[in-house]
Coordinates of C-alpha atoms in Angstrom, one line a residue:
M1 CA 0.0 -0.1 0.0
T2 CA 1.3 3.4 -0.8
A3 CA 2.5 5.2 2.4
L4 CA 1.2 8.8 3.0
T5 CA 3.7 11.4 4.7
L6 CA 2.9 15.4 5.6
S7 CA 5.8 16.8 4.7
T8 CA 7.6 19.7 6.1
A9 CA 9.5 20.6 3.1
G10 CA 9.2 23.1 0.4
A11 CA 8.4 22.2 -3.4
A12 CA 11.8 23.6 -3.6
T13 CA 13.6 21.5 -1.3
L14 CA 11.6 18.6 -1.5
R15 CA 13.9 15.7 -2.6
A16 CA 11.9 12.8 -4.5
D17 CA 11.3 11.2 -8.0
A18 CA 8.7 13.8 -9.1
L19 CA 6.8 16.8 -8.1
V20 CA 3.1 17.3 -8.5
V21 CA 1.9 20.7 -9.2
G22 CA -1.9 21.8 -10.5
V23 CA -2.8 23.8 -13.9
A24 CA -6.2 24.9 -14.4
K25 CA -8.0 25.9 -17.6
G26 CA -8.2 29.7 -18.1
A27 CA -9.8 31.9 -20.4
K28 CA -6.8 32.5 -22.0
G29 CA -4.6 29.4 -21.6
P30 CA -3.4 27.3 -18.8
V31 CA -3.2 29.2 -15.3
V32 CA -0.9 27.6 -12.6
A33 CA -2.7 26.7 -9.5
P34 CA -1.6 27.7 -5.6
G35 CA 0.8 25.5 -4.4
A36 CA 3.0 25.4 -7.4
E37 CA 4.6 29.3 -6.6
A38 CA 8.2 27.9 -5.9
V39 CA 8.2 25.8 -9.6
D40 CA 6.8 28.6 -11.4
K41 CA 9.8 30.6 -10.1
A42 CA 12.1 28.0 -11.1
F43 CA 10.8 28.3 -14.5
D44 CA 11.4 32.1 -14.2
G45 CA 7.7 32.8 -14.1
K46 CA 7.1 31.0 -17.4
L47 CA 5.7 27.6 -16.5
A48 CA 2.4 28.4 -17.9
T49 CA 3.8 29.5 -21.1
V50 CA 5.7 26.2 -21.1
L51 CA 2.7 24.0 -20.4
E52 CA 0.8 25.6 -23.2
T53 CA 3.5 25.4 -25.7
L54 CA 3.5 21.6 -24.8
G55 CA -0.2 21.5 -25.7
A56 CA -1.6 21.2 -22.1
S57 CA -4.8 23.2 -21.3
G58 CA -5.6 22.6 -17.7
A59 CA -8.6 20.2 -18.7
E60 CA -9.4 17.6 -15.9
G61 CA -7.1 14.8 -15.9
E62 CA -4.3 16.0 -18.5
V63 CA -1.1 15.3 -17.2
T64 CA 2.3 16.8 -18.5
K65 CA 5.5 16.0 -17.8
L66 CA 8.2 18.4 -17.5
P67 CA 12.3 18.0 -17.0
A68 CA 12.7 20.3 -13.8
P69 CA 14.6 23.1 -14.0
A70 CA 17.7 24.2 -11.8
G71 CA 16.5 25.5 -8.1
L72 CA 14.2 22.2 -7.9
K73 CA 15.7 19.0 -6.0
V74 CA 13.2 17.0 -8.2
P75 CA 14.3 15.6 -11.3
V76 CA 10.8 15.8 -13.1
V77 CA 7.7 18.1 -12.7
I78 CA 4.4 16.7 -13.3
A79 CA 1.4 19.1 -13.9
V80 CA -1.9 17.6 -13.7
G81 CA -5.1 19.7 -15.0
L82 CA -8.0 20.8 -12.3
G83 CA -10.3 22.0 -14.6
S84 CA -11.7 25.4 -15.2
V85 CA -10.3 27.9 -12.7
P86 CA -12.9 28.7 -10.1
E87 CA -14.8 31.7 -9.7
K88 CA -13.4 34.8 -7.9
D89 CA -12.6 33.8 -4.1
A90 CA -13.7 30.2 -4.8
A91 CA -11.5 27.3 -3.9
F92 CA -11.1 24.3 -6.4
D93 CA -13.6 21.7 -5.8
A94 CA -12.6 18.8 -3.5
E95 CA -13.2 16.0 -6.4
A96 CA -11.4 18.1 -8.7
L97 CA -8.5 17.7 -6.3
R98 CA -9.3 14.2 -5.7
R99 CA -9.5 13.4 -9.4
A100 CA -5.9 15.3 -10.4
A101 CA -4.0 13.5 -7.4
G102 CA -5.1 10.1 -8.8
S103 CA -4.4 10.9 -12.1
A104 CA -0.7 12.2 -10.9
A105 CA -0.5 9.0 -8.9
R106 CA -1.3 6.7 -12.0
A107 CA 1.1 8.6 -14.3
L108 CA 3.9 8.1 -11.2
A109 CA 3.3 4.1 -11.3
G110 CA 6.8 2.6 -10.6
S111 CA 8.2 5.6 -8.8
K112 CA 9.5 5.5 -5.0
K113 CA 8.2 8.9 -3.9
A114 CA 6.4 12.0 -5.0
G115 CA 5.7 15.6 -3.7
F116 CA 1.9 16.9 -4.2
A117 CA 2.0 20.3 -4.3
L118 CA -1.7 20.9 -5.4
P119 CA -4.2 23.7 -4.1
V120 CA -4.5 23.0 -0.6
A121 CA -6.6 25.9 1.1
S122 CA -8.3 23.7 4.0
V123 CA -8.1 20.6 6.0
E124 CA -10.8 19.2 3.4
D125 CA -8.4 20.0 0.4
A126 CA -5.7 18.1 2.2
E127 CA -7.9 14.9 2.7
A128 CA -9.3 15.4 -0.9
V129 CA -5.7 15.2 -2.4
A130 CA -4.4 12.4 0.0
E131 CA -7.2 10.4 -1.0
G132 CA -7.1 10.8 -4.4
A133 CA -3.5 10.0 -4.6
L134 CA -3.8 6.9 -2.3
L135 CA -6.8 5.4 -4.3
G136 CA -5.1 6.7 -7.9
A137 CA -2.0 4.7 -7.2
Y138 CA -3.7 1.5 -6.7
A139 CA -3.2 -1.5 -8.8
F140 CA -3.9 -5.1 -8.8
T141 CA -0.8 -7.4 -9.4
A142 CA -1.4 -10.2 -7.3
Y143 CA -1.6 -12.5 -10.4
Q144 CA 1.0 -11.0 -12.2
G145 CA 4.7 -11.3 -12.5
G146 CA 5.0 -14.4 -10.8
E147 CA 8.2 -16.1 -9.8
N148 CA 9.0 -17.7 -13.3
K149 CA 11.9 -17.0 -15.8
L150 CA 9.5 -15.4 -18.0
A151 CA 8.4 -12.8 -15.5
A152 CA 11.9 -12.2 -14.3
K153 CA 13.0 -11.3 -18.1
D154 CA 10.2 -9.1 -18.4
K155 CA 10.9 -7.4 -14.9
K156 CA 14.0 -7.3 -15.8
N157 CA 13.5 -5.3 -19.4
G158 CA 11.1 -3.2 -17.9
N159 CA 7.9 -5.0 -19.4
G160 CA 6.5 -6.3 -16.3
P161 CA 3.6 -4.5 -14.5
K162 CA 4.9 -1.5 -12.5
S163 CA 4.7 -1.3 -8.6
P164 CA 2.3 1.7 -7.5
L165 CA 3.8 4.6 -6.2
A166 CA 5.6 3.9 -3.2
E167 CA 5.3 7.0 -0.9
V168 CA 2.9 10.3 -1.5
A169 CA 4.5 13.5 0.3
L170 CA 1.7 15.8 0.8
L171 CA 2.6 19.6 0.6
G172 CA 0.9 22.5 1.8
A173 CA -0.9 20.8 4.8
K174 CA 0.4 21.3 8.5
P175 CA 1.9 18.2 9.8
R176 CA 2.0 19.1 13.5
D177 CA -1.7 20.4 13.4
K178 CA -4.2 17.8 15.0
A179 CA -6.9 18.4 12.4
F180 CA -4.2 18.0 9.5
K181 CA -3.2 14.6 11.3
A182 CA -6.8 13.4 11.5
A183 CA -7.6 14.3 8.1
A184 CA -4.7 12.5 6.8
E185 CA -5.5 9.5 9.1
R186 CA -8.7 9.2 7.6
A187 CA -7.7 9.3 4.2
V188 CA -5.3 6.6 4.8
A189 CA -8.0 4.4 6.6
V190 CA -10.9 5.3 3.9
A191 CA -8.4 4.6 0.8
E192 CA -6.7 1.4 2.2
E193 CA -10.5 0.1 2.9
I194 CA -11.5 0.8 -0.6
N195 CA -8.5 -0.5 -1.8
R196 CA -9.2 -3.7 0.2
A197 CA -12.6 -4.1 -1.5
R198 CA -11.2 -3.6 -4.9
D199 CA -9.1 -6.4 -4.3
L200 CA -11.7 -8.7 -3.3
I201 CA -13.9 -7.5 -6.7
N202 CA -11.0 -8.2 -8.7
T203 CA -9.8 -11.5 -7.4
P204 CA -10.9 -14.3 -9.6
P205 CA -13.6 -16.4 -8.7
N206 CA -11.8 -19.6 -8.5
D207 CA -9.8 -18.0 -5.4
L208 CA -13.0 -16.2 -4.0
Y209 CA -16.0 -17.9 -3.1
P210 CA -18.2 -17.8 -0.2
E211 CA -16.2 -19.6 2.0
S212 CA -13.1 -17.9 1.1
F213 CA -14.6 -14.8 1.5
A214 CA -15.9 -15.3 5.0
A215 CA -12.3 -16.4 5.7
V216 CA -11.2 -13.0 4.7
A217 CA -13.8 -11.2 6.8
T218 CA -12.8 -13.4 10.1
A219 CA -9.2 -12.4 9.7
A220 CA -10.0 -8.8 9.3
G221 CA -12.2 -8.8 12.5
K222 CA -9.8 -10.5 14.6
E223 CA -7.1 -7.8 13.7
H224 CA -9.6 -4.5 13.9
G225 CA -11.5 -5.9 16.9
I226 CA -14.5 -6.8 15.1
K227 CA -17.1 -9.4 16.3
V228 CA -17.7 -11.9 13.3
Q229 CA -20.2 -14.6 13.0
V230 CA -20.3 -17.1 10.0
L231 CA -23.1 -19.1 9.3
D232 CA -22.6 -22.1 7.0
E233 CA -24.7 -24.6 5.3
K234 CA -25.9 -26.2 8.0
A235 CA -26.7 -23.0 10.0
L236 CA -28.6 -21.3 7.0
V237 CA -30.6 -24.7 6.8
K238 CA -31.3 -24.6 10.4
G239 CA -32.6 -20.9 10.2
G240 CA -34.5 -21.1 7.4
F241 CA -32.6 -19.1 4.8
G242 CA -34.2 -20.3 1.7
G243 CA -33.3 -17.3 -0.2
L244 CA -29.4 -17.8 0.5
L245 CA -29.8 -21.7 0.0
G246 CA -32.0 -21.5 -3.0
V247 CA -29.1 -19.6 -4.8
G248 CA -26.3 -21.2 -3.7
Q249 CA -27.6 -24.8 -4.0
G250 CA -26.3 -25.2 -7.8
S251 CA -22.9 -24.4 -6.8
T252 CA -20.2 -27.1 -5.1
H253 CA -19.4 -23.9 -2.9
G254 CA -22.0 -23.5 -0.7
P255 CA -23.6 -20.2 0.5
R256 CA -22.7 -18.0 3.6
L257 CA -24.0 -15.3 5.8
V258 CA -21.4 -13.4 7.6
K259 CA -22.2 -10.5 10.2
L260 CA -19.6 -8.1 11.4
A261 CA -20.5 -5.9 14.4
Y262 CA -18.0 -3.1 15.4
T263 CA -19.2 -1.4 18.6
H264 CA -18.3 1.5 20.3
P265 CA -19.0 1.6 24.2
K266 CA -20.4 5.4 23.9
A267 CA -22.3 4.8 20.8
E268 CA -26.2 5.9 20.9
K269 CA -27.0 4.7 17.4
T270 CA -26.7 1.4 15.4
L271 CA -26.4 1.6 11.6
A272 CA -26.9 -2.0 9.6
L273 CA -25.4 -2.7 6.2
V274 CA -26.3 -5.5 3.8
G275 CA -24.2 -6.2 0.8
K276 CA -24.9 -8.7 -2.1
G277 CA -21.9 -10.9 -2.3
I278 CA -22.8 -13.2 -5.4
T279 CA -18.9 -14.4 -5.8
Y280 CA -20.1 -15.3 -9.3
D281 CA -22.9 -15.0 -11.1
S282 CA -23.6 -17.4 -14.2
G283 CA -27.3 -16.5 -14.1
G284 CA -27.7 -20.2 -13.0
I285 CA -30.3 -22.0 -15.0
S286 CA -31.4 -18.9 -16.6
L287 CA -27.9 -18.7 -18.1
K288 CA -26.6 -15.0 -19.0
P289 CA -25.6 -15.0 -22.9
A290 CA -22.3 -14.8 -24.1
G291 CA -20.1 -11.8 -23.4
H292 CA -22.4 -11.1 -20.4
N293 CA -20.4 -13.7 -17.9
E294 CA -16.8 -12.5 -18.1
T295 CA -16.9 -9.9 -15.4
M296 CA -19.3 -11.6 -13.3
K297 CA -16.9 -12.1 -10.3
C298 CA -17.4 -8.5 -9.5
D299 CA -21.4 -9.3 -8.6
M300 CA -20.1 -9.6 -4.5
S301 CA -19.4 -5.5 -5.1
G302 CA -22.0 -4.8 -2.7
A303 CA -20.6 -7.3 0.1
A304 CA -17.2 -5.9 -0.7
A305 CA -18.1 -2.2 0.0
V306 CA -20.2 -3.5 3.4
F307 CA -17.1 -5.4 4.8
A308 CA -14.6 -2.3 3.8
T309 CA -17.1 0.2 5.7
V310 CA -17.0 -1.9 8.7
V311 CA -13.4 -2.2 9.0
A312 CA -13.1 1.7 8.2
A313 CA -15.4 2.4 10.8
A314 CA -13.6 0.3 13.4
R315 CA -10.3 1.9 12.3
L316 CA -11.7 5.4 12.7
R317 CA -13.0 4.3 16.0
L318 CA -16.4 6.0 15.0
Q319 CA -19.0 6.5 17.9
V320 CA -21.6 4.2 16.3
N321 CA -22.6 0.7 16.2
V322 CA -22.0 -0.8 12.7
T323 CA -23.2 -4.4 11.8
G324 CA -22.3 -5.6 7.9
W325 CA -24.0 -8.2 6.9
L326 CA -22.8 -10.1 4.2
A327 CA -25.2 -12.3 1.9
L328 CA -22.5 -14.6 0.1
A329 CA -23.5 -17.1 -2.5
E330 CA -22.1 -18.6 -6.1
N331 CA -25.2 -18.7 -8.9
M332 CA -24.3 -21.4 -10.7
P333 CA -26.4 -23.8 -13.1
S334 CA -26.1 -27.7 -12.2
G335 CA -28.6 -30.8 -11.4
N336 CA -29.1 -29.2 -8.1
A337 CA -29.7 -25.4 -9.0
T338 CA -33.0 -23.6 -8.6
R339 CA -35.1 -24.0 -11.5
P340 CA -37.6 -21.2 -12.9
G341 CA -40.7 -22.1 -11.4
D342 CA -39.6 -23.2 -7.9
V343 CA -41.0 -21.8 -4.6
L344 CA -38.3 -20.6 -2.0
R345 CA -39.4 -20.5 1.7
M346 CA -37.5 -17.3 2.9
Y347 CA -35.9 -16.8 6.3
S348 CA -39.1 -14.1 6.7
G349 CA -41.4 -17.1 6.3
K350 CA -42.8 -15.3 3.0
T351 CA -42.5 -17.6 -0.2
V352 CA -41.2 -16.7 -3.6
E353 CA -41.7 -18.3 -7.0
V354 CA -38.4 -17.7 -9.0
L355 CA -39.3 -16.9 -12.6
N356 CA -35.6 -16.1 -13.4
T357 CA -32.7 -17.3 -11.5
D358 CA -30.5 -14.5 -12.8
A359 CA -32.6 -12.0 -10.5
E360 CA -30.6 -13.9 -7.7
G361 CA -29.3 -11.0 -5.8
R362 CA -32.6 -10.1 -4.3
L363 CA -33.3 -13.5 -2.9
V364 CA -29.9 -13.2 -0.8
L365 CA -30.3 -9.6 0.2
A366 CA -34.0 -10.5 1.3
D367 CA -32.7 -13.3 3.8
A368 CA -29.9 -10.6 4.9
L369 CA -32.2 -7.8 5.5
T370 CA -34.6 -9.9 7.2
R371 CA -32.2 -10.9 10.0
A372 CA -30.4 -7.4 10.1
C373 CA -33.9 -6.0 11.1
E374 CA -34.4 -8.5 13.8
E375 CA -31.8 -6.2 15.8
N376 CA -33.8 -3.2 15.4
P377 CA -31.2 -1.1 13.5
D378 CA -31.8 2.7 13.6
A379 CA -31.3 2.5 10.0
I380 CA -30.5 -0.1 7.1
V381 CA -28.4 0.4 4.0
D382 CA -28.5 -2.6 1.4
V383 CA -25.6 -2.3 -1.3
A384 CA -25.9 -4.0 -4.4
T385 CA -24.7 -4.8 -8.1
L386 CA -28.6 -5.7 -8.6
T387 CA -30.0 -4.8 -12.0
G388 CA -28.8 -4.2 -15.5
A389 CA -31.7 -2.0 -15.6
M390 CA -30.2 0.5 -13.1
V391 CA -27.2 0.9 -16.1
L392 CA -29.1 1.4 -18.4
A393 CA -31.1 4.4 -16.6
L394 CA -28.1 6.0 -14.9
G395 CA -25.2 5.0 -16.9
H396 CA -21.5 3.7 -15.8
R397 CA -20.6 6.0 -13.2
T398 CA -23.9 6.6 -11.4
F399 CA -25.6 4.5 -8.6
G400 CA -29.4 4.9 -7.8
I401 CA -30.8 5.4 -4.6
M402 CA -34.2 4.2 -3.4
A403 CA -35.6 4.4 0.1
N404 CA -38.9 4.0 2.1
D405 CA -37.6 7.3 3.6
D406 CA -37.9 10.6 1.5
A407 CA -35.9 12.2 4.1
F408 CA -33.3 9.3 4.6
R409 CA -32.8 9.2 0.6
T410 CA -32.3 12.8 0.2
S411 CA -29.5 12.6 2.8
I412 CA -27.5 9.8 1.4
H413 CA -27.9 11.5 -2.1
E414 CA -26.2 14.7 -0.6
I415 CA -23.4 12.2 1.4
A416 CA -22.6 10.8 -2.0
E417 CA -22.3 13.9 -3.9
E418 CA -20.4 15.3 -0.8
V419 CA -17.6 12.8 -0.8
G420 CA -17.6 12.6 -4.9
E421 CA -19.5 9.8 -5.5
A422 CA -22.0 10.2 -8.3
S423 CA -25.8 9.3 -7.3
W424 CA -29.4 9.7 -7.9
P425 CA -32.6 9.3 -6.2
M426 CA -34.9 7.0 -7.6
P427 CA -38.8 6.3 -6.7
L428 CA -40.4 3.2 -5.7
P429 CA -43.6 3.3 -7.6
A430 CA -46.6 1.1 -5.8
D431 CA -48.1 0.5 -9.1
L432 CA -45.0 -1.8 -10.2
R433 CA -45.9 -4.1 -7.1
K434 CA -48.6 -5.6 -9.0
G435 CA -46.4 -7.0 -11.2
M436 CA -44.8 -9.4 -9.0
D437 CA -47.9 -10.9 -7.8
S438 CA -48.0 -14.8 -8.1
P439 CA -50.7 -17.6 -8.3
T440 CA -48.4 -19.5 -6.5
A441 CA -46.5 -18.0 -3.6
D442 CA -46.6 -14.7 -1.8
I443 CA -44.5 -12.8 -4.6
A444 CA -42.5 -13.3 -7.6
N445 CA -39.0 -12.1 -8.1
M446 CA -39.7 -10.9 -11.2
G447 CA -42.1 -8.1 -12.3
E448 CA -42.7 -5.8 -15.6
R449 CA -39.5 -5.3 -17.6
M450 CA -39.7 -1.8 -17.9
G451 CA -38.5 0.0 -14.6
G452 CA -36.7 -3.1 -13.7
G453 CA -34.7 -1.7 -11.1
L454 CA -37.4 0.2 -9.1
V455 CA -39.0 -3.3 -9.3
A456 CA -36.3 -4.9 -7.5
G457 CA -35.8 -2.3 -4.8
L458 CA -39.8 -3.0 -4.4
F459 CA -39.1 -6.3 -3.7
L460 CA -36.4 -5.8 -1.3
Q461 CA -38.8 -3.4 0.6
E462 CA -41.2 -6.4 1.7
F463 CA -38.5 -7.5 3.9
V464 CA -37.5 -4.6 5.7
G465 CA -39.3 -4.7 9.0
E466 CA -41.8 -1.8 9.9
G467 CA -41.0 1.5 11.4
I468 CA -37.0 1.2 10.3
A469 CA -35.5 3.9 7.8
W470 CA -34.0 1.7 5.0
A471 CA -32.4 2.7 1.5
H472 CA -31.4 0.5 -1.1
L473 CA -28.1 1.3 -3.5
D474 CA -28.0 -0.3 -6.8
I475 CA -24.2 0.5 -7.6
A476 CA -24.3 -2.2 -10.8
G477 CA -23.1 0.8 -13.1
P478 CA -20.5 1.9 -10.9
A479 CA -19.0 -1.1 -9.2
F480 CA -16.8 -2.5 -12.0
H481 CA -15.0 -0.1 -14.6
E482 CA -14.4 -1.6 -18.2
G483 CA -13.0 1.2 -19.5
A484 CA -9.5 2.9 -19.5
P485 CA -8.3 4.2 -15.8
Y486 CA -9.4 7.8 -15.3
G487 CA -8.7 10.1 -12.4
Y488 CA -8.6 7.9 -9.2
T489 CA -10.7 5.2 -11.4
P490 CA -8.7 2.2 -11.9
K491 CA -9.6 -0.4 -14.7
G492 CA -11.8 -3.3 -13.0
G493 CA -13.6 -2.9 -9.1
T494 CA -13.6 0.6 -8.0
G495 CA -15.0 0.0 -4.7
S496 CA -18.2 2.2 -5.1
A497 CA -20.4 3.2 -2.3
V498 CA -17.6 3.0 0.4
R499 CA -16.8 6.3 1.0
T500 CA -20.5 7.1 1.2
L501 CA -21.3 4.4 3.8
V502 CA -18.1 5.8 5.9
K503 CA -19.4 9.2 5.8
L504 CA -23.2 8.1 6.6
A505 CA -21.7 6.2 9.6
E506 CA -20.0 9.5 10.4
R507 CA -23.2 11.4 10.4
T508 CA -24.8 8.9 12.3
A509 CA -22.3 9.0 15.0
A510 CA -22.8 12.7 15.0
G511 CA -26.7 12.2 15.6
D512 CA -27.4 13.5 12.0
L513 CA -29.2 10.3 10.3
G514 CA -31.5 12.6 8.5

């Protein structure tokens, strides 16, 4: 993991492999951003002119490398675009700083140390830069560059995978200030847990399945003082968890329900989080078509986000109880698999007619939601890569928010926007519920095709206890990025929703649940 330090050195005196500065897009060309004054001086006040000559404009995500002039202790200067110059007296947006730092960190792969002299006008700015750099430096290389002759040769020739930037030295912060120290510690904890979630999402399904995921959670619980309980197949049968069992029965890897409980002795509120953990989704008997299976290791992204959030809450010692529920199963076709037309008896006692075995996430979530509600939390949020319909509605970068309480939904939306995660509030139209009526069971797991993401939310709402504020985050779009990396977002697992959930836990601890 990339290390973070709050440097006491100035931009001109820092010794590192590179120095990162910001450049904004002005009306008449690139404008050097605050924090780069010493660097601009080393360029005789002509840094903006040099950048413009090289084609730089200051556009968001733009990275320009320059040989450092005399007067700096670093060999390379990296100018990263921040987007448009803010209006008079306004600071740069935290998300712009986060993305710029991430872009620079990605460009610095293979380096040992880099200084980041981006605009830091506040504690929040420092945290944004730190978080962006740590997230941007992420790389999943666990299955690359093994100990073999070909890999060793590639590494020697510089053709193998580059190691992430080893150290981020943040300039412009105040290393001896308690607020800046706390912000740095928070950035490290949150970024490391997001990257842990990314690792889990990127791990191939032959190595990550319900039992092995549960083992990872158990180990983390021991390390961070989190109480972990794992219900295996026998316990699930005894407890009557028909949804989890029905989805997982076609696989040789049995399902698990994992409870992670972080508690604080002074906590007055409890937040429950439920994550969809389908470690691989073939669609079951309702098999996915060719071209839709290759990334289905990511169908446990909701569980990864919940797991990462609980660990982050423990590391930050938040004054709130946070309970995470990981609904883990592998959805496979076999002679034992659930068939379309089968009826499952859920943990709640309700019966569900399975019309499509590829609508499995709502089945495992339903059991976990019912179990979580038994503990009467103050609020409950489930997170899932639940529907392709939500991707069609909101695209690949925005997750949908549904809730049984408008104020709670609004609070989560505002929190998501604050931390830089694109989201959008979605309705739960009552008229769509009728489409899930079943002549055989209490409810079917499918309804109308149009508005499918909302239908899934309505299904989940059936399993939420009365009087409990509940929200559903459908992260099917942003959970897994198949395109080229951008900002602090890598190719592959993204760790979507972790920042939103951590901030929600902090707000709950402060008594501002919404």
